[in-house]
Amino acid sequence: MTAEGALARVIRSAADRTAAGTEVCDLCAAPVAEEHPHLYDSGQDEVRCVCGPCSVLFAERGAGDGHFRLVPRRRVRLPRVDTGPLGVPVGLVFFVPRADGTVTAQGPSPAGAMRWEVDADAWRRAAEACPQLASVEPDVEALLVNTVHGQEHHWIVPVDDCFRMVAVVRREWRGLSGGGRVWPAVERFFADLTERS
């Protein structure tokens, strides 16, 4: 899933809600609640909004011939995960294992998400050190990490949470260093994750 495509989706969804007053299901065009399920579209490599009834169609693995996968809702806080060997130079990042065995890391920036390929062997070693990482569902879940300003957040989350975090950073960033609004907004995002888990 490309960060640019998912971020564009979040921005379009916000614009659609503003223009029409409500967001709609990408499959049947029915209105959806503010909190609603998402599908991962493997053909377009992006996340799509879906209403409750349509989401039921994709609840079983293999439904839709694997083209659409329901994004799970679980959020699990992990003990500290050593991400240093994964070779990512930032403290706010998410790691998405892919169905083909690769792993991507994406970090938010004022221009959207930056993306890196992660060494697959390094990811396997991280999963050996933290066995819960082996349960991350490819393409639809991620390891989300925040070690900025002394924070220690390590979570398994749905990928749509990660793209919401990217949108928060992009919306709140000011100037070269981020300004005074971005890091309090990131802290609120992680406080909300704690409440929702």
PDB file of C-alpha atoms in Angstrom:
ATOM      1  CA  MET A   1       0.000   0.000   0.000  1.00  0.00           C
ATOM      2  CA  THR A   2       1.535   3.282  -0.958  1.00  0.00           C
ATOM      3  CA  ALA A   3       1.560   5.961   1.690  1.00  0.00           C
ATOM      4  CA  GLU A   4       0.773   8.562  -0.944  1.00  0.00           C
ATOM      5  CA  GLY A   5      -2.329   6.676  -2.092  1.00  0.00           C
ATOM      6  CA  ALA A   6      -3.578   6.087   1.437  1.00  0.00           C
ATOM      7  CA  LEU A   7      -2.866   9.666   2.475  1.00  0.00           C
ATOM      8  CA  ALA A   8      -4.644  10.962  -0.619  1.00  0.00           C
ATOM      9  CA  ARG A   9      -7.591   8.757   0.369  1.00  0.00           C
ATOM     10  CA  VAL A  10      -7.708  10.279   3.871  1.00  0.00           C
ATOM     11  CA  ILE A  11      -7.567  13.786   2.396  1.00  0.00           C
ATOM     12  CA  ARG A  12     -10.241  12.989  -0.231  1.00  0.00           C
ATOM     13  CA  SER A  13     -12.448  11.472   2.465  1.00  0.00           C
ATOM     14  CA  ALA A  14     -12.182  14.628   4.546  1.00  0.00           C
ATOM     15  CA  ALA A  15     -13.001  16.743   1.484  1.00  0.00           C
ATOM     16  CA  ASP A  16     -15.956  14.478   0.609  1.00  0.00           C
ATOM     17  CA  ARG A  17     -17.342  14.766   4.151  1.00  0.00           C
ATOM     18  CA  THR A  18     -17.021  18.530   4.016  1.00  0.00           C
ATOM     19  CA  ALA A  19     -18.628  18.810   0.583  1.00  0.00           C
ATOM     20  CA  ALA A  20     -21.429  16.306   1.081  1.00  0.00           C
ATOM     21  CA  GLY A  21     -21.732  16.414   4.855  1.00  0.00           C
ATOM     22  CA  THR A  22     -21.072  12.685   5.189  1.00  0.00           C
ATOM     23  CA  GLU A  23     -18.657  10.000   4.027  1.00  0.00           C
ATOM     24  CA  VAL A  24     -19.888   7.082   1.924  1.00  0.00           C
ATOM     25  CA  CYS A  25     -19.034   3.423   1.381  1.00  0.00           C
ATOM     26  CA  ASP A  26     -16.680   2.937  -1.565  1.00  0.00           C
ATOM     27  CA  LEU A  27     -18.594  -0.187  -2.610  1.00  0.00           C
ATOM     28  CA  CYS A  28     -22.292   0.722  -2.343  1.00  0.00           C
ATOM     29  CA  ALA A  29     -22.229   4.514  -1.698  1.00  0.00           C
ATOM     30  CA  ALA A  30     -24.284   4.190   1.508  1.00  0.00           C
ATOM     31  CA  PRO A  31     -23.411   6.743   4.211  1.00  0.00           C
ATOM     32  CA  VAL A  32     -20.936   5.481   6.803  1.00  0.00           C
ATOM     33  CA  ALA A  33     -20.467   6.506  10.420  1.00  0.00           C
ATOM     34  CA  GLU A  34     -17.414   8.506  11.472  1.00  0.00           C
ATOM     35  CA  GLU A  35     -15.943   5.261  12.874  1.00  0.00           C
ATOM     36  CA  HIS A  36     -16.319   2.665  10.122  1.00  0.00           C
ATOM     37  CA  PRO A  37     -14.519  -0.405   8.733  1.00  0.00           C
ATOM     38  CA  HIS A  38     -11.951  -0.280   5.939  1.00  0.00           C
ATOM     39  CA  LEU A  39     -10.910  -2.684   3.197  1.00  0.00           C
ATOM     40  CA  TYR A  40      -7.425  -3.090   1.802  1.00  0.00           C
ATOM     41  CA  ASP A  41      -7.644  -3.088  -1.996  1.00  0.00           C
ATOM     42  CA  SER A  42      -4.708  -5.212  -3.189  1.00  0.00           C
ATOM     43  CA  GLY A  43      -5.262  -4.239  -6.823  1.00  0.00           C
ATOM     44  CA  GLN A  44      -4.951  -0.501  -6.107  1.00  0.00           C
ATOM     45  CA  ASP A  45      -2.679  -0.894  -3.058  1.00  0.00           C
ATOM     46  CA  GLU A  46      -4.842   1.396  -0.911  1.00  0.00           C
ATOM     47  CA  VAL A  47      -7.380   1.471   1.888  1.00  0.00           C
ATOM     48  CA  ARG A  48     -11.075   1.983   1.089  1.00  0.00           C
ATOM     49  CA  CYS A  49     -13.972   3.016   3.313  1.00  0.00           C
ATOM     50  CA  VAL A  50     -16.789   0.474   3.681  1.00  0.00           C
ATOM     51  CA  CYS A  51     -20.134   0.346   5.486  1.00  0.00           C
ATOM     52  CA  GLY A  52     -20.957  -2.345   8.054  1.00  0.00           C
ATOM     53  CA  PRO A  53     -23.124  -4.503   5.745  1.00  0.00           C
ATOM     54  CA  CYS A  54     -20.509  -4.478   2.956  1.00  0.00           C
ATOM     55  CA  SER A  55     -17.726  -5.277   5.432  1.00  0.00           C
ATOM     56  CA  VAL A  56     -19.528  -8.517   6.369  1.00  0.00           C
ATOM     57  CA  LEU A  57     -19.025  -9.716   2.787  1.00  0.00           C
ATOM     58  CA  PHE A  58     -15.259  -9.705   3.353  1.00  0.00           C
ATOM     59  CA  ALA A  59     -15.124 -11.040   6.922  1.00  0.00           C
ATOM     60  CA  GLU A  60     -13.989 -14.493   5.784  1.00  0.00           C
ATOM     61  CA  ARG A  61     -10.431 -14.973   4.569  1.00  0.00           C
ATOM     62  CA  GLY A  62     -10.345 -15.378   0.802  1.00  0.00           C
ATOM     63  CA  ALA A  63     -13.639 -13.535   0.237  1.00  0.00           C
ATOM     64  CA  GLY A  64     -13.581 -11.370  -2.870  1.00  0.00           C
ATOM     65  CA  ASP A  65     -10.909 -13.671  -4.274  1.00  0.00           C
ATOM     66  CA  GLY A  66      -8.398 -11.889  -2.031  1.00  0.00           C
ATOM     67  CA  HIS A  67      -8.729  -8.607  -3.945  1.00  0.00           C
ATOM     68  CA  PHE A  68     -10.272  -6.889  -0.898  1.00  0.00           C
ATOM     69  CA  ARG A  69      -9.237  -7.697   2.670  1.00  0.00           C
ATOM     70  CA  LEU A  70     -11.032  -6.412   5.728  1.00  0.00           C
ATOM     71  CA  VAL A  71      -8.675  -4.315   7.861  1.00  0.00           C
ATOM     72  CA  PRO A  72      -8.725  -5.810  11.389  1.00  0.00           C
ATOM     73  CA  ARG A  73      -9.607  -3.630  14.384  1.00  0.00           C
ATOM     74  CA  ARG A  74      -7.181  -4.996  16.990  1.00  0.00           C
ATOM     75  CA  ARG A  75      -4.763  -2.681  18.770  1.00  0.00           C
ATOM     76  CA  VAL A  76      -2.138  -4.308  20.978  1.00  0.00           C
ATOM     77  CA  ARG A  77       0.421  -2.372  22.992  1.00  0.00           C
ATOM     78  CA  LEU A  78       3.745  -4.191  22.992  1.00  0.00           C
ATOM     79  CA  PRO A  79       6.743  -4.047  25.284  1.00  0.00           C
ATOM     80  CA  ARG A  80       9.646  -2.084  23.859  1.00  0.00           C
ATOM     81  CA  VAL A  81      10.705  -3.395  20.436  1.00  0.00           C
ATOM     82  CA  ASP A  82      14.304  -2.750  19.365  1.00  0.00           C
ATOM     83  CA  THR A  83      13.825  -1.196  15.919  1.00  0.00           C
ATOM     84  CA  GLY A  84      17.454  -0.049  15.583  1.00  0.00           C
ATOM     85  CA  PRO A  85      18.517  -3.113  13.543  1.00  0.00           C
ATOM     86  CA  LEU A  86      15.658  -2.427  11.104  1.00  0.00           C
ATOM     87  CA  GLY A  87      17.691   0.496   9.771  1.00  0.00           C
ATOM     88  CA  VAL A  88      15.125   3.294  10.024  1.00  0.00           C
ATOM     89  CA  PRO A  89      16.566   6.668  11.058  1.00  0.00           C
ATOM     90  CA  VAL A  90      13.410   8.185  12.590  1.00  0.00           C
ATOM     91  CA  GLY A  91      11.520   7.690  15.859  1.00  0.00           C
ATOM     92  CA  LEU A  92       7.961   7.959  14.520  1.00  0.00           C
ATOM     93  CA  VAL A  93       7.470   5.150  12.008  1.00  0.00           C
ATOM     94  CA  PHE A  94       5.319   2.187  11.072  1.00  0.00           C
ATOM     95  CA  PHE A  95       6.377  -1.157   9.625  1.00  0.00           C
ATOM     96  CA  VAL A  96       4.074  -3.068   7.267  1.00  0.00           C
ATOM     97  CA  PRO A  97       4.893  -6.684   6.422  1.00  0.00           C
ATOM     98  CA  ARG A  98       3.704  -7.561   2.912  1.00  0.00           C
ATOM     99  CA  ALA A  99       2.123 -10.734   1.557  1.00  0.00           C
ATOM    100  CA  ASP A 100       5.191 -11.263  -0.644  1.00  0.00           C
ATOM    101  CA  GLY A 101       7.488 -11.412   2.428  1.00  0.00           C
ATOM    102  CA  THR A 102       8.927  -7.898   2.126  1.00  0.00           C
ATOM    103  CA  VAL A 103       8.552  -5.268   4.839  1.00  0.00           C
ATOM    104  CA  THR A 104       8.221  -1.530   4.336  1.00  0.00           C
ATOM    105  CA  ALA A 105       8.782   1.209   6.875  1.00  0.00           C
ATOM    106  CA  GLN A 106       6.994   4.511   6.536  1.00  0.00           C
ATOM    107  CA  GLY A 107       7.481   7.666   8.555  1.00  0.00           C
ATOM    108  CA  PRO A 108       5.358  10.809   8.460  1.00  0.00           C
ATOM    109  CA  SER A 109       6.673  14.130   7.192  1.00  0.00           C
ATOM    110  CA  PRO A 110       5.111  17.473   6.285  1.00  0.00           C
ATOM    111  CA  ALA A 111       4.943  16.271   2.670  1.00  0.00           C
ATOM    112  CA  GLY A 112       3.343  12.900   3.452  1.00  0.00           C
ATOM    113  CA  ALA A 113       4.954   9.575   4.297  1.00  0.00           C
ATOM    114  CA  MET A 114       8.568   8.662   3.586  1.00  0.00           C
ATOM    115  CA  ARG A 115       9.099   5.010   2.695  1.00  0.00           C
ATOM    116  CA  TRP A 116      11.978   2.556   3.142  1.00  0.00           C
ATOM    117  CA  GLU A 117      12.434  -1.125   2.414  1.00  0.00           C
ATOM    118  CA  VAL A 118      13.384  -3.078   5.530  1.00  0.00           C
ATOM    119  CA  ASP A 119      15.763  -6.007   5.461  1.00  0.00           C
ATOM    120  CA  ALA A 120      13.591  -9.133   5.734  1.00  0.00           C
ATOM    121  CA  ASP A 121      16.158 -10.935   7.911  1.00  0.00           C
ATOM    122  CA  ALA A 122      16.259  -7.988  10.328  1.00  0.00           C
ATOM    123  CA  TRP A 123      12.442  -8.119  10.556  1.00  0.00           C
ATOM    124  CA  ARG A 124      12.564 -11.881  11.269  1.00  0.00           C
ATOM    125  CA  ARG A 125      15.079 -11.266  14.062  1.00  0.00           C
ATOM    126  CA  ALA A 126      12.825  -8.545  15.520  1.00  0.00           C
ATOM    127  CA  ALA A 127       9.905 -11.010  15.416  1.00  0.00           C
ATOM    128  CA  GLU A 128      12.019 -13.626  17.208  1.00  0.00           C
ATOM    129  CA  ALA A 129      12.778 -11.085  19.950  1.00  0.00           C
ATOM    130  CA  CYS A 130       9.095 -10.055  20.134  1.00  0.00           C
ATOM    131  CA  PRO A 131       7.004 -13.097  19.070  1.00  0.00           C
ATOM    132  CA  GLN A 132       3.797 -11.015  18.822  1.00  0.00           C
ATOM    133  CA  LEU A 133       5.220  -9.422  15.659  1.00  0.00           C
ATOM    134  CA  ALA A 134       4.808 -12.764  13.892  1.00  0.00           C
ATOM    135  CA  SER A 135       1.025 -12.312  14.266  1.00  0.00           C
ATOM    136  CA  VAL A 136       0.921  -9.028  12.285  1.00  0.00           C
ATOM    137  CA  GLU A 137      -1.358  -9.643   9.281  1.00  0.00           C
ATOM    138  CA  PRO A 138       0.423  -8.729   6.033  1.00  0.00           C
ATOM    139  CA  ASP A 139      -0.758  -5.548   4.283  1.00  0.00           C
ATOM    140  CA  VAL A 140      -3.524  -4.761   6.794  1.00  0.00           C
ATOM    141  CA  GLU A 141      -1.691  -4.430  10.125  1.00  0.00           C
ATOM    142  CA  ALA A 142       1.505  -2.669  11.147  1.00  0.00           C
ATOM    143  CA  LEU A 143       3.984  -2.187  13.951  1.00  0.00           C
ATOM    144  CA  LEU A 144       3.602   1.499  14.904  1.00  0.00           C
ATOM    145  CA  VAL A 145       6.470   3.024  16.899  1.00  0.00           C
ATOM    146  CA  ASN A 146       6.925   6.419  18.568  1.00  0.00           C
ATOM    147  CA  THR A 147      10.203   7.051  20.411  1.00  0.00           C
ATOM    148  CA  VAL A 148      10.279  10.814  19.774  1.00  0.00           C
ATOM    149  CA  HIS A 149      10.896  13.062  22.822  1.00  0.00           C
ATOM    150  CA  GLY A 150      11.419  10.084  25.141  1.00  0.00           C
ATOM    151  CA  GLN A 151       8.125   8.373  24.295  1.00  0.00           C
ATOM    152  CA  GLU A 152       8.024   4.562  24.245  1.00  0.00           C
ATOM    153  CA  HIS A 153       5.026   3.505  22.179  1.00  0.00           C
ATOM    154  CA  HIS A 154       5.135   0.193  20.327  1.00  0.00           C
ATOM    155  CA  TRP A 155       1.810  -1.040  18.954  1.00  0.00           C
ATOM    156  CA  ILE A 156       0.317  -3.552  16.554  1.00  0.00           C
ATOM    157  CA  VAL A 157      -2.427  -1.540  14.846  1.00  0.00           C
ATOM    158  CA  PRO A 158      -4.633  -1.568  11.754  1.00  0.00           C
ATOM    159  CA  VAL A 159      -2.931   0.211   8.836  1.00  0.00           C
ATOM    160  CA  ASP A 160      -5.679   2.826   8.719  1.00  0.00           C
ATOM    161  CA  ASP A 161      -4.517   4.031  12.159  1.00  0.00           C
ATOM    162  CA  CYS A 162      -1.060   4.584  10.660  1.00  0.00           C
ATOM    163  CA  PHE A 163      -2.420   6.703   7.835  1.00  0.00           C
ATOM    164  CA  ARG A 164      -4.469   8.740  10.307  1.00  0.00           C
ATOM    165  CA  MET A 165      -1.215   9.420  12.181  1.00  0.00           C
ATOM    166  CA  VAL A 166       0.468  10.527   8.929  1.00  0.00           C
ATOM    167  CA  ALA A 167      -2.462  12.885   8.283  1.00  0.00           C
ATOM    168  CA  VAL A 168      -2.141  14.355  11.812  1.00  0.00           C
ATOM    169  CA  VAL A 169       1.552  15.131  11.257  1.00  0.00           C
ATOM    170  CA  ARG A 170       0.937  16.630   7.843  1.00  0.00           C
ATOM    171  CA  ARG A 171      -1.957  18.782   9.100  1.00  0.00           C
ATOM    172  CA  GLU A 172      -0.163  20.088  12.212  1.00  0.00           C
ATOM    173  CA  TRP A 173       3.411  20.552  10.919  1.00  0.00           C
ATOM    174  CA  ARG A 174       4.666  24.171  10.774  1.00  0.00           C
ATOM    175  CA  GLY A 175       8.007  25.479   9.526  1.00  0.00           C
ATOM    176  CA  LEU A 176      11.199  23.458   9.334  1.00  0.00           C
ATOM    177  CA  SER A 177      11.055  21.759  12.739  1.00  0.00           C
ATOM    178  CA  GLY A 178       7.329  21.105  13.027  1.00  0.00           C
ATOM    179  CA  GLY A 179       6.423  24.004  15.274  1.00  0.00           C
ATOM    180  CA  GLY A 180       4.610  23.813  18.592  1.00  0.00           C
ATOM    181  CA  ARG A 181       1.502  21.958  17.421  1.00  0.00           C
ATOM    182  CA  VAL A 182       2.706  18.736  15.821  1.00  0.00           C
ATOM    183  CA  TRP A 183       4.190  16.848  18.799  1.00  0.00           C
ATOM    184  CA  PRO A 184       1.284  17.563  21.197  1.00  0.00           C
ATOM    185  CA  ALA A 185      -1.040  16.334  18.401  1.00  0.00           C
ATOM    186  CA  VAL A 186       1.040  13.151  18.032  1.00  0.00           C
ATOM    187  CA  GLU A 187       0.889  12.621  21.816  1.00  0.00           C
ATOM    188  CA  ARG A 188      -2.933  13.022  21.678  1.00  0.00           C
ATOM    189  CA  PHE A 189      -3.044  10.479  18.842  1.00  0.00           C
ATOM    190  CA  PHE A 190      -1.204   7.894  20.985  1.00  0.00           C
ATOM    191  CA  ALA A 191      -3.324   8.727  24.047  1.00  0.00           C
ATOM    192  CA  ASP A 192      -6.381   8.022  21.888  1.00  0.00           C
ATOM    193  CA  LEU A 193      -4.855   4.704  20.784  1.00  0.00           C
ATOM    194  CA  THR A 194      -4.510   3.752  24.458  1.00  0.00           C
ATOM    195  CA  GLU A 195      -8.171   4.597  25.070  1.00  0.00           C
ATOM    196  CA  ARG A 196      -9.369   2.666  22.018  1.00  0.00           C
ATOM    197  CA  SER A 197      -7.342  -0.502  22.671  1.00  0.00           C
TER     198      SER A 197
END
